[in-house]
């Protein structure tokens, strides 16, 4: 592990202690509570993400010992023209969080400051998984959880945080206050009532205007148990008819559909969930009344609340242990589709997917979200008549670890083609996945809020140093 003393703006190199004595052009790095590392092992560890498609080895990695470290280093990078990105659990799949300049490893900021009925006050690097366990010990839970929960608080707040809960917004909608280091190196607290522009700029703001360092997020009372139903469909029309019936009734806590494509014979599973306390178990016949399938045909599974909401984590850990899941190439495809187009899109696309399109671990995921609960301006979802929008994901993985350029280019071309079809139907990109995008695509993606995004970028990151990996501001 090598520590750094400065930056050589001529050679554009970080300088270690031995070289610093000789380097006339060295700019002195600020004194830090944590550490700034330039050794290859530390930098290589930050050179790729969950997708294993894009690689950029940073010139240095910051392990912040305090928020002030982040502010000082952003100020320093601004002076030297060095690009900076924050890294949570690096679970985006297309280099969104990479930088050839400085990477800020937020996992070192991981204190839970307080938990109570009024909410949780947590550092950026705390995992949702940990917050779930800590809050459940007090009978509380975050109201909106991603399927997989070993993601950092700030990582999902920077992209949106879409939940299996359909009608309570995304995670960005359940934030009370944030501490942010702007691209100018200033530490600012912001909320809907104070510094609102910055608050809105960083929630689902893809790290363009500031680095989230601490968040106060909602907590609600948790039930002790969860019941998950599994209902099988062979027809897309019946799946959506039943999904809409259940969504409009609003009696369940969440639901999603999955499919392992198999041409014209693709079968779909709908998985509705309800939370309950043991003293008042749900009435299956009542909840599943009037669907295409009789309530008795649904498989039923009861689990403790925490086991249910971390079910995907268990699956992920198993795949990581048995199939080196972390090392597979994952050209994920993620778009939001309008209600009026989703059924046709699924009917057109799913039967065309081959086994290679999903890979040994992959599947298609369909997740409904209530648009009126999605309140953050830079969380881009289709702007159409119905109050529902659907996240459609193809969670592709390669058949094995290791470089496979032919597979990557084939899947990226597929993603681009499917994205254009989605956009023509009124869809938007959920920017966690791997879709080749250029500047014009971003302008279209942001639509009527593009000019405001540009204005906020210029205000909070005037030297354009933050989060270059998405290529929004080339
Ligand atoms: C197995 C798996 C399951 C998933 N399930 C879901 C799901 O159910 N719902 C969902 O919405 N998403 C899901 N995702 C996607 C996930 O939410 C995003 O990839 C999210 O960004 C991951 O958080 P992270 O901590 O890994 O962030 P990272 O990938 O490290 O960062 C994501 C982006 O945010 C930026 N960023 C990170 N930290 C900060 C910060 N402190 N301030 C500003 N910008 C920052 C990064 O530079 C990068 O551009 C899943 C991903 C995986 C791999």
Short mmCIF file of C-alpha atoms and ligand atoms in Angstrom, two decimals:
data_model
loop_
_atom_site.label_atom_id
_atom_site.label_comp_id
_atom_site.label_asym_id
_atom_site.label_seq_id
_atom_site.Cartn_x
_atom_site.Cartn_y
_atom_site.Cartn_z
CA UNK A 1 0.00 0.00 0.00
CA UNK A 2 1.63 3.28 -1.05
CA UNK A 3 0.62 6.67 0.31
CA UNK A 4 0.57 9.76 -1.85
CA UNK A 5 2.05 13.18 -1.24
CA UNK A 6 1.13 15.22 -4.25
CA UNK A 7 0.12 15.43 -7.86
CA UNK A 8 2.35 16.25 -10.78
CA UNK A 9 0.15 18.37 -13.05
CA UNK A 10 2.69 18.18 -15.88
CA UNK A 11 2.97 14.39 -15.89
CA UNK A 12 -0.61 14.10 -14.52
CA UNK A 13 0.66 11.63 -11.91
CA UNK A 14 0.12 11.27 -8.21
CA UNK A 15 3.49 11.35 -6.50
CA UNK A 16 4.62 9.02 -3.72
CA UNK A 17 6.78 10.19 -0.83
CA UNK A 18 10.11 9.23 -2.46
CA UNK A 19 9.38 11.01 -5.74
CA UNK A 20 7.83 14.06 -4.11
CA UNK A 21 11.17 15.36 -2.87
CA UNK A 22 12.41 15.61 -6.48
CA UNK A 23 9.28 16.74 -8.27
CA UNK A 24 9.36 20.47 -8.76
CA UNK A 25 5.87 20.50 -10.24
CA UNK A 26 4.33 18.54 -7.37
CA UNK A 27 1.20 20.06 -5.87
CA UNK A 28 1.04 19.14 -2.21
CA UNK A 29 -1.90 16.89 -1.32
CA UNK A 30 -3.78 18.11 1.75
CA UNK A 31 -3.25 16.41 5.12
CA UNK A 32 -5.98 13.81 5.66
CA UNK A 33 -7.62 11.87 8.49
CA UNK A 34 -7.77 8.84 6.21
CA UNK A 35 -5.42 7.65 3.46
CA UNK A 36 -4.76 8.36 -0.20
CA UNK A 37 -3.40 5.29 -1.97
CA UNK A 38 -1.52 4.98 -5.24
CA UNK A 39 -0.25 1.41 -5.17
CA UNK A 40 -1.44 -0.75 -8.05
CA UNK A 41 -3.31 -3.26 -5.90
CA UNK A 42 -5.47 -0.59 -4.24
CA UNK A 43 -6.10 1.19 -7.54
CA UNK A 44 -6.86 -2.01 -9.45
CA UNK A 45 -9.45 -2.93 -6.85
CA UNK A 46 -11.36 0.20 -7.93
CA UNK A 47 -10.88 -0.25 -11.67
CA UNK A 48 -14.09 -2.04 -12.62
CA UNK A 49 -17.64 -2.69 -11.41
CA UNK A 50 -20.23 -5.46 -11.23
CA UNK A 51 -20.57 -5.50 -15.04
CA UNK A 52 -16.91 -6.38 -15.73
CA UNK A 53 -17.27 -4.56 -19.05
CA UNK A 54 -15.56 -1.20 -18.55
CA UNK A 55 -12.16 -0.73 -16.94
CA UNK A 56 -10.48 2.50 -15.78
CA UNK A 57 -7.71 2.25 -13.24
CA UNK A 58 -7.77 5.38 -11.07
CA UNK A 59 -4.60 7.33 -10.39
CA UNK A 60 -5.40 7.21 -6.66
CA UNK A 61 -7.99 5.94 -4.20
CA UNK A 62 -9.18 7.86 -1.16
CA UNK A 63 -10.16 6.01 1.98
CA UNK A 64 -11.79 8.94 3.74
CA UNK A 65 -11.35 9.20 7.50
CA UNK A 66 -13.87 12.06 7.60
CA UNK A 67 -16.19 14.12 5.44
CA UNK A 68 -13.56 16.86 5.56
CA UNK A 69 -11.18 14.49 3.73
CA UNK A 70 -13.65 14.30 0.84
CA UNK A 71 -14.09 18.08 0.79
CA UNK A 72 -10.32 18.65 0.84
CA UNK A 73 -9.65 16.13 -1.91
CA UNK A 74 -12.43 17.47 -4.15
CA UNK A 75 -10.99 20.96 -3.67
CA UNK A 76 -7.55 19.59 -4.52
CA UNK A 77 -8.78 17.71 -7.60
CA UNK A 78 -10.63 20.78 -8.77
CA UNK A 79 -7.42 22.78 -8.59
CA UNK A 80 -5.51 20.13 -10.56
CA UNK A 81 -8.30 19.26 -13.03
CA UNK A 82 -8.59 15.66 -11.84
CA UNK A 83 -11.85 13.73 -12.37
CA UNK A 84 -13.43 12.22 -9.27
CA UNK A 85 -16.04 9.51 -8.67
CA UNK A 86 -17.48 8.05 -5.50
CA UNK A 87 -17.71 4.30 -5.11
CA UNK A 88 -20.24 2.52 -2.93
CA UNK A 89 -20.51 -1.22 -3.55
CA UNK A 90 -19.70 -0.75 -7.29
CA UNK A 91 -22.87 -2.58 -8.37
CA UNK A 92 -23.65 -0.56 -11.47
CA UNK A 93 -22.62 -2.49 -14.58
CA UNK A 94 -21.23 -0.11 -17.19
CA UNK A 95 -18.47 1.97 -15.59
CA UNK A 96 -20.88 4.57 -14.13
CA UNK A 97 -18.75 4.95 -10.98
CA UNK A 98 -15.26 4.67 -12.49
CA UNK A 99 -12.67 7.40 -12.96
CA UNK A 100 -9.10 7.48 -14.17
CA UNK A 101 -8.46 10.27 -11.64
CA UNK A 102 -9.56 9.83 -8.03
CA UNK A 103 -11.96 7.24 -6.58
CA UNK A 104 -13.53 8.00 -3.22
CA UNK A 105 -14.20 4.71 -1.42
CA UNK A 106 -17.31 5.53 0.54
CA UNK A 107 -17.41 2.21 2.32
CA UNK A 108 -14.98 3.70 4.87
CA UNK A 109 -17.70 6.13 5.96
CA UNK A 110 -20.02 3.63 7.58
CA UNK A 111 -21.34 4.93 10.90
CA UNK A 112 -25.00 4.66 11.83
CA UNK A 113 -25.44 7.84 13.87
CA UNK A 114 -28.98 7.24 15.11
CA UNK A 115 -32.09 5.14 14.56
CA UNK A 116 -35.58 5.93 15.82
CA UNK A 117 -39.21 6.34 14.75
CA UNK A 118 -38.32 9.73 13.28
CA UNK A 119 -35.81 8.09 10.90
CA UNK A 120 -32.22 6.93 10.55
CA UNK A 121 -29.12 9.09 10.31
CA UNK A 122 -26.46 7.15 8.42
CA UNK A 123 -23.17 7.66 6.64
CA UNK A 124 -23.02 7.25 2.86
CA UNK A 125 -21.24 3.90 2.99
CA UNK A 126 -23.68 2.12 5.31
CA UNK A 127 -25.38 -0.78 3.53
CA UNK A 128 -29.17 -1.02 3.38
CA UNK A 129 -28.67 -4.59 4.62
CA UNK A 130 -27.12 -3.27 7.83
CA UNK A 131 -29.75 -0.57 8.27
CA UNK A 132 -32.49 -3.19 7.92
CA UNK A 133 -30.99 -5.31 10.70
CA UNK A 134 -30.25 -2.37 12.98
CA UNK A 135 -33.68 -0.80 12.57
CA UNK A 136 -35.59 -4.09 12.80
CA UNK A 137 -34.03 -4.60 16.25
CA UNK A 138 -36.17 -1.57 17.21
CA UNK A 139 -39.27 -2.77 15.34
CA UNK A 140 -38.58 -0.40 12.43
CA UNK A 141 -37.62 -0.68 8.78
CA UNK A 142 -36.89 1.55 5.80
CA UNK A 143 -40.22 1.69 3.91
CA UNK A 144 -38.68 1.19 0.47
CA UNK A 145 -36.05 -1.48 -0.13
CA UNK A 146 -34.23 -2.65 -3.22
CA UNK A 147 -34.46 -6.37 -4.00
CA UNK A 148 -30.78 -6.84 -3.20
CA UNK A 149 -29.82 -4.91 -0.09
CA UNK A 150 -26.02 -5.08 0.11
CA UNK A 151 -25.91 -1.77 -1.74
CA UNK A 152 -24.70 1.44 -0.16
CA UNK A 153 -27.18 4.06 1.02
CA UNK A 154 -25.57 6.77 -1.12
CA UNK A 155 -25.12 4.44 -4.11
CA UNK A 156 -28.85 3.79 -4.45
CA UNK A 157 -29.78 7.38 -3.56
CA UNK A 158 -27.55 8.48 -6.45
CA UNK A 159 -29.41 6.28 -8.95
CA UNK A 160 -32.94 6.09 -7.49
CA UNK A 161 -33.38 2.84 -5.57
CA UNK A 162 -36.33 0.98 -7.09
CA UNK A 163 -38.23 -1.28 -4.77
CA UNK A 164 -40.36 -4.39 -4.95
CA UNK A 165 -42.85 -2.23 -3.02
CA UNK A 166 -44.89 -0.69 -5.79
CA UNK A 167 -46.70 2.29 -4.33
CA UNK A 168 -44.32 4.09 -1.96
CA UNK A 169 -41.91 5.74 -4.34
CA UNK A 170 -38.25 4.96 -4.84
CA UNK A 171 -35.66 5.22 -2.07
CA UNK A 172 -34.91 8.79 -3.18
CA UNK A 173 -38.49 9.73 -2.26
CA UNK A 174 -38.00 8.69 1.37
CA UNK A 175 -35.05 10.96 2.24
CA UNK A 176 -35.38 13.77 4.78
CA UNK A 177 -31.99 15.43 4.62
CA UNK A 178 -28.57 14.94 3.06
CA UNK A 179 -25.04 16.01 3.71
CA UNK A 180 -23.28 16.61 0.40
CA UNK A 181 -19.80 17.65 -0.71
CA UNK A 182 -20.30 19.65 -3.88
CA UNK A 183 -17.96 19.71 -6.86
CA UNK A 184 -16.61 22.95 -5.39
CA UNK A 185 -15.47 21.08 -2.28
CA UNK A 186 -18.10 22.64 0.00
CA UNK A 187 -19.86 20.60 2.70
CA UNK A 188 -23.58 21.42 2.60
CA UNK A 189 -26.64 20.03 4.42
CA UNK A 190 -29.71 20.10 2.20
CA UNK A 191 -33.38 19.08 2.27
CA UNK A 192 -36.69 20.01 0.68
CA UNK A 193 -36.70 23.12 2.87
CA UNK A 194 -33.05 24.15 2.80
CA UNK A 195 -30.74 24.22 -0.23
CA UNK A 196 -33.48 22.46 -2.17
CA UNK A 197 -31.73 22.78 -5.54
CA UNK A 198 -28.77 20.76 -4.29
CA UNK A 199 -31.07 18.20 -2.60
CA UNK A 200 -32.88 17.62 -5.88
CA UNK A 201 -29.65 17.67 -7.90
CA UNK A 202 -28.09 14.79 -5.99
CA UNK A 203 -31.15 12.52 -5.46
CA UNK A 204 -30.98 10.22 -8.49
CA UNK A 205 -28.50 12.81 -9.77
CA UNK A 206 -25.93 10.15 -10.79
CA UNK A 207 -23.17 11.86 -8.80
CA UNK A 208 -23.06 14.81 -11.20
CA UNK A 209 -23.43 17.70 -8.75
CA UNK A 210 -22.11 16.39 -5.45
CA UNK A 211 -20.98 13.45 -3.36
CA UNK A 212 -23.54 12.32 -0.78
CA UNK A 213 -21.73 11.76 2.51
CA UNK A 214 -24.56 11.29 5.01
CA UNK A 215 -28.34 10.82 4.83
CA UNK A 216 -31.38 11.04 7.09
CA UNK A 217 -33.91 8.58 5.73
CA UNK A 218 -37.43 7.52 6.72
CA UNK A 219 -38.17 4.52 8.91
CA UNK A 220 -41.61 3.00 9.51
CA UNK A 221 -42.98 0.32 11.87
CA UNK A 222 -42.04 -3.16 10.64
CA UNK A 223 -44.33 -6.20 10.68
CA UNK A 224 -42.69 -9.37 11.92
CA UNK A 225 -43.58 -11.71 9.02
CA UNK A 226 -43.96 -11.76 5.25
CA UNK A 227 -46.11 -13.96 3.02
CA UNK A 228 -45.07 -14.34 -0.60
CA UNK A 229 -47.35 -15.89 -3.20
CA UNK A 230 -46.10 -17.38 -6.46
CA UNK A 231 -48.56 -17.51 -9.34
CA UNK A 232 -47.64 -18.96 -12.73
CA UNK A 233 -48.77 -17.60 -16.11
CA UNK A 234 -48.25 -18.65 -19.69
CA UNK A 235 -49.97 -15.60 -21.20
CA UNK A 236 -48.63 -12.07 -20.95
CA UNK A 237 -52.16 -10.62 -21.14
CA UNK A 238 -53.33 -12.60 -18.08
CA UNK A 239 -50.19 -11.68 -16.15
CA UNK A 240 -50.73 -7.96 -16.70
CA UNK A 241 -54.48 -8.17 -16.13
CA UNK A 242 -53.90 -9.72 -12.71
CA UNK A 243 -50.98 -7.45 -11.87
CA UNK A 244 -53.12 -4.39 -12.62
CA UNK A 245 -56.03 -5.75 -10.58
CA UNK A 246 -53.77 -6.23 -7.57
CA UNK A 247 -52.00 -2.88 -8.05
CA UNK A 248 -55.27 -0.94 -8.27
CA UNK A 249 -56.63 -2.62 -5.14
CA UNK A 250 -53.49 -1.68 -3.22
CA UNK A 251 -53.99 -4.37 -0.58
CA UNK A 252 -50.54 -5.93 -0.92
CA UNK A 253 -47.15 -4.58 0.10
CA UNK A 254 -45.39 -5.35 -3.14
CA UNK A 255 -45.14 -7.55 -6.18
CA UNK A 256 -42.92 -8.27 -9.14
CA UNK A 257 -42.89 -10.65 -12.08
CA UNK A 258 -40.02 -12.73 -13.35
CA UNK A 259 -39.48 -14.85 -16.43
CA UNK A 260 -36.76 -17.17 -17.65
CA UNK A 261 -37.37 -16.76 -21.38
CA UNK A 262 -38.02 -19.85 -23.44
CA UNK A 263 -39.23 -18.59 -26.82
CA UNK A 264 -42.98 -18.79 -27.42
CA UNK A 265 -43.29 -21.07 -24.36
CA UNK A 266 -41.95 -18.52 -21.88
CA UNK A 267 -43.64 -18.83 -18.48
CA UNK A 268 -44.01 -15.92 -16.09
CA UNK A 269 -44.17 -15.92 -12.31
CA UNK A 270 -45.98 -13.19 -10.40
CA UNK A 271 -44.80 -12.84 -6.81
CA UNK A 272 -47.07 -10.69 -4.63
CA UNK A 273 -46.02 -10.11 -1.01
CA UNK A 274 -47.80 -8.95 2.11
CA UNK A 275 -46.27 -8.21 5.52
CA UNK A 276 -48.17 -9.21 8.66
CA UNK A 277 -47.92 -9.88 12.36
CA UNK A 278 -48.45 -13.44 13.50
CA UNK A 279 -51.63 -12.50 15.38
CA UNK A 280 -53.37 -11.47 12.14
CA UNK A 281 -52.31 -13.63 9.19
CA UNK A 282 -53.51 -12.62 5.72
CA UNK A 283 -56.58 -14.14 4.09
CA UNK A 284 -55.29 -15.68 0.84
CA UNK A 285 -58.73 -16.14 -0.72
CA UNK A 286 -59.63 -12.52 -0.11
CA UNK A 287 -56.32 -11.06 -1.34
CA UNK A 288 -56.17 -13.17 -4.49
CA UNK A 289 -59.89 -12.96 -5.37
CA UNK A 290 -61.02 -12.45 -8.93
CA UNK A 291 -57.74 -13.24 -10.68
CA UNK A 292 -57.25 -15.42 -13.76
CA UNK A 293 -55.91 -18.14 -11.49
CA UNK A 294 -57.79 -19.41 -8.43
CA UNK A 295 -56.23 -18.49 -5.04
CA UNK A 296 -55.63 -22.17 -4.33
CA UNK A 297 -53.25 -22.39 -7.30
CA UNK A 298 -50.84 -19.90 -5.74
CA UNK A 299 -47.82 -21.32 -3.90
CA UNK A 300 -47.51 -19.71 -0.45
CA UNK A 301 -44.35 -19.10 1.57
CA UNK A 302 -44.11 -17.43 4.98
CA UNK A 303 -40.80 -16.04 6.22
CA UNK A 304 -39.63 -13.71 8.95
CA UNK A 305 -39.53 -10.09 7.74
CA UNK A 306 -35.75 -9.77 7.57
CA UNK A 307 -35.35 -13.14 5.83
CA UNK A 308 -37.92 -12.08 3.23
CA UNK A 309 -36.42 -8.68 2.43
CA UNK A 310 -32.91 -10.14 2.21
CA UNK A 311 -33.94 -13.16 0.14
CA UNK A 312 -32.11 -11.91 -2.96
CA UNK A 313 -28.97 -11.36 -0.87
CA UNK A 314 -28.99 -15.05 0.05
CA UNK A 315 -29.39 -15.97 -3.61
CA UNK A 316 -26.60 -13.60 -4.63
CA UNK A 317 -24.23 -14.94 -1.97
CA UNK A 318 -24.92 -18.46 -3.14
CA UNK A 319 -24.19 -17.56 -6.78
CA UNK A 320 -21.05 -15.67 -5.75
CA UNK A 321 -19.81 -18.76 -3.89
CA UNK A 322 -20.74 -21.37 -6.48
CA UNK A 323 -20.46 -19.58 -9.85
CA UNK A 324 -18.02 -16.71 -9.25
CA UNK A 325 -21.01 -14.43 -9.94
CA UNK A 326 -18.99 -11.30 -9.14
CA UNK A 327 -16.65 -12.10 -12.01
CA UNK A 328 -19.27 -12.80 -14.69
CA UNK A 329 -19.83 -10.19 -17.39
CA UNK A 330 -23.21 -8.53 -16.78
CA UNK A 331 -24.53 -6.44 -19.65
CA UNK A 332 -27.75 -5.61 -17.83
CA UNK A 333 -30.63 -3.95 -19.63
CA UNK A 334 -32.90 -1.71 -17.54
CA UNK A 335 -35.65 0.58 -18.83
CA UNK A 336 -38.87 2.10 -17.54
CA UNK A 337 -41.86 1.58 -19.82
CA UNK A 338 -45.20 3.38 -19.81
CA UNK A 339 -48.26 1.41 -18.74
CA UNK A 340 -49.83 1.59 -22.19
CA UNK A 341 -46.74 0.06 -23.89
CA UNK A 342 -45.37 -2.46 -21.39
CA UNK A 343 -47.54 -5.42 -22.33
CA UNK A 344 -46.77 -5.17 -26.04
CA UNK A 345 -43.07 -4.63 -25.33
CA UNK A 346 -42.88 -7.73 -23.14
CA UNK A 347 -44.86 -9.77 -25.68
CA UNK A 348 -42.53 -8.63 -28.50
CA UNK A 349 -39.19 -8.90 -26.70
CA UNK A 350 -39.28 -11.84 -24.31
CA UNK A 351 -39.96 -14.55 -26.95
CA UNK A 352 -36.93 -13.30 -28.94
CA UNK A 353 -34.50 -13.79 -26.03
CA UNK A 354 -32.15 -16.76 -26.36
CA UNK A 355 -30.44 -18.67 -23.53
CA UNK A 356 -27.34 -16.56 -24.24
CA UNK A 357 -29.42 -13.40 -23.72
CA UNK A 358 -29.98 -14.26 -20.08
CA UNK A 359 -27.09 -16.60 -19.30
CA UNK A 360 -26.96 -19.25 -16.59
CA UNK A 361 -28.02 -16.93 -13.74
CA UNK A 362 -30.14 -14.37 -15.55
CA UNK A 363 -33.84 -13.68 -15.89
CA UNK A 364 -36.28 -10.95 -16.88
CA UNK A 365 -37.69 -8.82 -14.05
CA UNK A 366 -40.82 -6.65 -14.30
CA UNK A 367 -41.58 -4.22 -11.51
CA UNK A 368 -44.47 -1.74 -11.32
CA UNK A 369 -44.01 1.69 -9.76
CA UNK A 370 -46.66 4.31 -8.96
CA UNK A 371 -45.61 7.45 -10.81
CA UNK A 372 -47.28 9.94 -8.50
CA UNK A 373 -45.04 8.69 -5.67
CA UNK A 374 -41.89 9.25 -7.76
CA UNK A 375 -41.31 12.89 -6.89
CA UNK A 376 -37.63 13.60 -7.61
CA UNK A 377 -37.14 15.59 -10.83
CA UNK A 378 -33.99 13.81 -12.00
CA UNK A 379 -35.37 10.31 -11.54
CA UNK A 380 -36.52 9.90 -15.10
CA UNK A 381 -39.60 7.80 -15.75
CA UNK A 382 -42.10 7.91 -18.62
CA UNK A 383 -44.33 10.92 -18.51
CA UNK A 384 -47.64 9.53 -19.71
CA UNK A 385 -51.30 9.28 -18.79
CA UNK A 386 -51.45 6.29 -16.44
CA UNK A 387 -50.19 6.46 -12.88
CA UNK A 388 -48.13 3.28 -13.35
CA UNK A 389 -44.79 2.71 -14.97
CA UNK A 390 -42.87 -0.56 -15.23
CA UNK A 391 -39.19 -1.29 -14.79
CA UNK A 392 -38.19 -3.96 -17.29
CA UNK A 393 -34.80 -5.59 -16.69
CA UNK A 394 -32.91 -8.30 -18.54
CA UNK A 395 -30.35 -9.41 -15.96
CA UNK A 396 -27.91 -10.99 -18.38
CA UNK A 397 -24.73 -12.72 -17.29
CA UNK A 398 -21.98 -14.46 -19.26
CA UNK A 399 -21.61 -18.22 -19.08
CA UNK A 400 -18.33 -17.96 -17.21
CA UNK A 401 -15.77 -15.50 -15.86
CA UNK A 402 -13.06 -13.94 -18.01
CA UNK A 403 -12.89 -11.53 -20.93
CA UNK A 404 -15.31 -12.20 -23.80
CA UNK A 405 -15.30 -9.22 -26.20
CA UNK A 406 -17.59 -10.92 -28.74
CA UNK A 407 -20.24 -11.51 -26.06
CA UNK A 408 -19.91 -7.95 -24.78
CA UNK A 409 -20.33 -6.33 -28.18
CA UNK A 410 -23.24 -8.59 -29.08
CA UNK A 411 -25.07 -7.81 -25.84
CA UNK A 412 -24.36 -4.07 -26.00
CA UNK A 413 -25.75 -4.00 -29.55
CA UNK A 414 -28.82 -5.90 -28.32
CA UNK A 415 -29.25 -3.44 -25.45
CA UNK A 416 -29.02 -0.48 -27.76
CA UNK A 417 -31.60 -1.95 -30.13
CA UNK A 418 -33.98 -2.80 -27.29
CA UNK A 419 -33.47 0.63 -25.77
CA UNK A 420 -34.43 2.35 -29.01
CA UNK A 421 -37.57 0.24 -29.15
CA UNK A 422 -38.34 1.19 -25.55
CA UNK A 423 -37.69 4.88 -26.14
CA UNK A 424 -39.89 4.86 -29.25
CA UNK A 425 -42.67 3.53 -26.99
CA UNK A 426 -42.13 6.36 -24.48
CA UNK A 427 -39.61 4.55 -22.24
CA UNK A 428 -36.62 5.92 -20.32
CA UNK A 429 -33.37 4.34 -19.16
CA UNK A 430 -32.77 3.32 -15.55
CA UNK A 431 -29.07 4.14 -15.66
CA UNK A 432 -27.70 1.24 -13.58
CA UNK A 433 -27.24 -1.08 -16.55
CA UNK A 434 -25.23 -1.31 -19.74
CA UNK A 435 -26.71 0.65 -22.62
CA UNK A 436 -24.35 2.55 -24.95
CA UNK A 437 -25.41 6.20 -24.60
CA UNK A 438 -24.14 9.43 -26.11
CA UNK A 439 -24.68 13.06 -25.15
CA UNK A 440 -27.80 13.39 -27.32
CA UNK A 441 -29.33 10.37 -25.60
CA UNK A 442 -28.86 12.07 -22.23
CA UNK A 443 -30.50 15.24 -23.48
CA UNK A 444 -33.53 13.19 -24.58
CA UNK A 445 -33.47 11.18 -21.33
CA UNK A 446 -33.73 14.33 -19.22
CA UNK A 447 -36.22 15.99 -21.58
CA UNK A 448 -37.89 18.99 -20.01
CA UNK A 449 -35.52 19.02 -17.00
CA UNK A 450 -32.31 18.95 -19.09
CA UNK A 451 -31.76 22.73 -18.98
CA UNK A 452 -32.18 22.74 -15.20
CA UNK A 453 -29.75 19.82 -14.85
CA UNK A 454 -27.16 21.74 -16.90
CA UNK A 455 -27.72 24.84 -14.76
CA UNK A 456 -27.27 22.86 -11.52
CA UNK A 457 -24.20 21.08 -12.87
CA UNK A 458 -22.61 24.43 -13.73
CA UNK A 459 -23.51 25.78 -10.29
CA UNK A 460 -22.41 22.86 -8.09
CA UNK A 461 -19.62 21.31 -10.20
CA UNK A 462 -18.39 24.25 -12.28
CA UNK A 463 -15.17 22.51 -13.34
CA UNK A 464 -16.96 19.32 -14.35
CA UNK A 465 -14.82 16.97 -12.28
CA UNK A 466 -17.53 14.71 -10.80
CA UNK A 467 -18.55 11.25 -11.99
CA UNK A 468 -17.30 11.16 -15.59
CA UNK A 469 -18.24 7.51 -16.18
CA UNK A 470 -21.73 8.19 -17.54
CA UNK A 471 -20.61 10.67 -20.19
CA UNK A 472 -23.55 13.01 -19.53
CA UNK A 473 -21.46 16.14 -19.88
CA UNK A 474 -18.71 15.17 -22.37
C1 LIG B 1 -27.48 -7.95 -7.54
C2 LIG B 1 -27.99 -6.55 -7.74
C3 LIG B 1 -29.30 -6.26 -7.42
C4 LIG B 1 -29.79 -4.97 -7.58
N1 LIG B 1 -31.08 -4.72 -7.24
C5 LIG B 1 -31.57 -3.49 -7.41
C6 LIG B 1 -32.92 -3.17 -7.07
O1 LIG B 1 -33.69 -4.01 -6.60
N2 LIG B 1 -33.35 -1.89 -7.25
C7 LIG B 1 -32.52 -0.92 -7.74
O2 LIG B 1 -32.96 0.21 -7.86
N3 LIG B 1 -31.27 -1.20 -8.08
C8 LIG B 1 -30.77 -2.44 -7.94
N4 LIG B 1 -29.49 -2.70 -8.30
C9 LIG B 1 -28.70 -1.60 -8.88
C10 LIG B 1 -28.14 -0.74 -7.76
O3 LIG B 1 -29.13 -0.02 -7.08
C11 LIG B 1 -27.20 0.28 -8.31
O4 LIG B 1 -26.20 -0.34 -9.03
C12 LIG B 1 -26.61 1.12 -7.17
O5 LIG B 1 -25.87 2.17 -7.74
C13 LIG B 1 -25.76 0.27 -6.35
O6 LIG B 1 -25.27 0.93 -5.20
P1 LIG B 1 -23.72 0.89 -4.96
O7 LIG B 1 -23.49 1.18 -3.54
O8 LIG B 1 -23.11 -0.35 -5.49
O9 LIG B 1 -23.29 2.13 -5.86
P2 LIG B 1 -22.11 2.26 -6.91
O10 LIG B 1 -22.33 1.31 -8.03
O11 LIG B 1 -20.81 2.18 -6.22
O12 LIG B 1 -22.37 3.72 -7.44
C14 LIG B 1 -23.43 3.96 -8.33
C15 LIG B 1 -23.30 5.34 -8.97
O13 LIG B 1 -23.51 6.32 -7.98
C16 LIG B 1 -22.34 7.09 -7.79
N5 LIG B 1 -22.15 7.22 -6.36
C17 LIG B 1 -21.82 6.24 -5.49
N6 LIG B 1 -21.74 6.76 -4.26
C18 LIG B 1 -22.04 8.07 -4.37
C19 LIG B 1 -22.13 9.13 -3.45
N7 LIG B 1 -21.86 8.94 -2.18
N8 LIG B 1 -22.47 10.34 -3.90
C20 LIG B 1 -22.71 10.56 -5.20
N9 LIG B 1 -22.62 9.59 -6.12
C21 LIG B 1 -22.30 8.36 -5.71
C22 LIG B 1 -21.21 6.30 -8.43
O14 LIG B 1 -20.16 7.13 -8.86
C23 LIG B 1 -21.93 5.62 -9.54
O15 LIG B 1 -22.07 6.46 -10.64
C24 LIG B 1 -28.96 -3.97 -8.13
C25 LIG B 1 -27.65 -4.27 -8.47
C26 LIG B 1 -27.16 -5.54 -8.28
C27 LIG B 1 -25.74 -5.85 -8.67
#
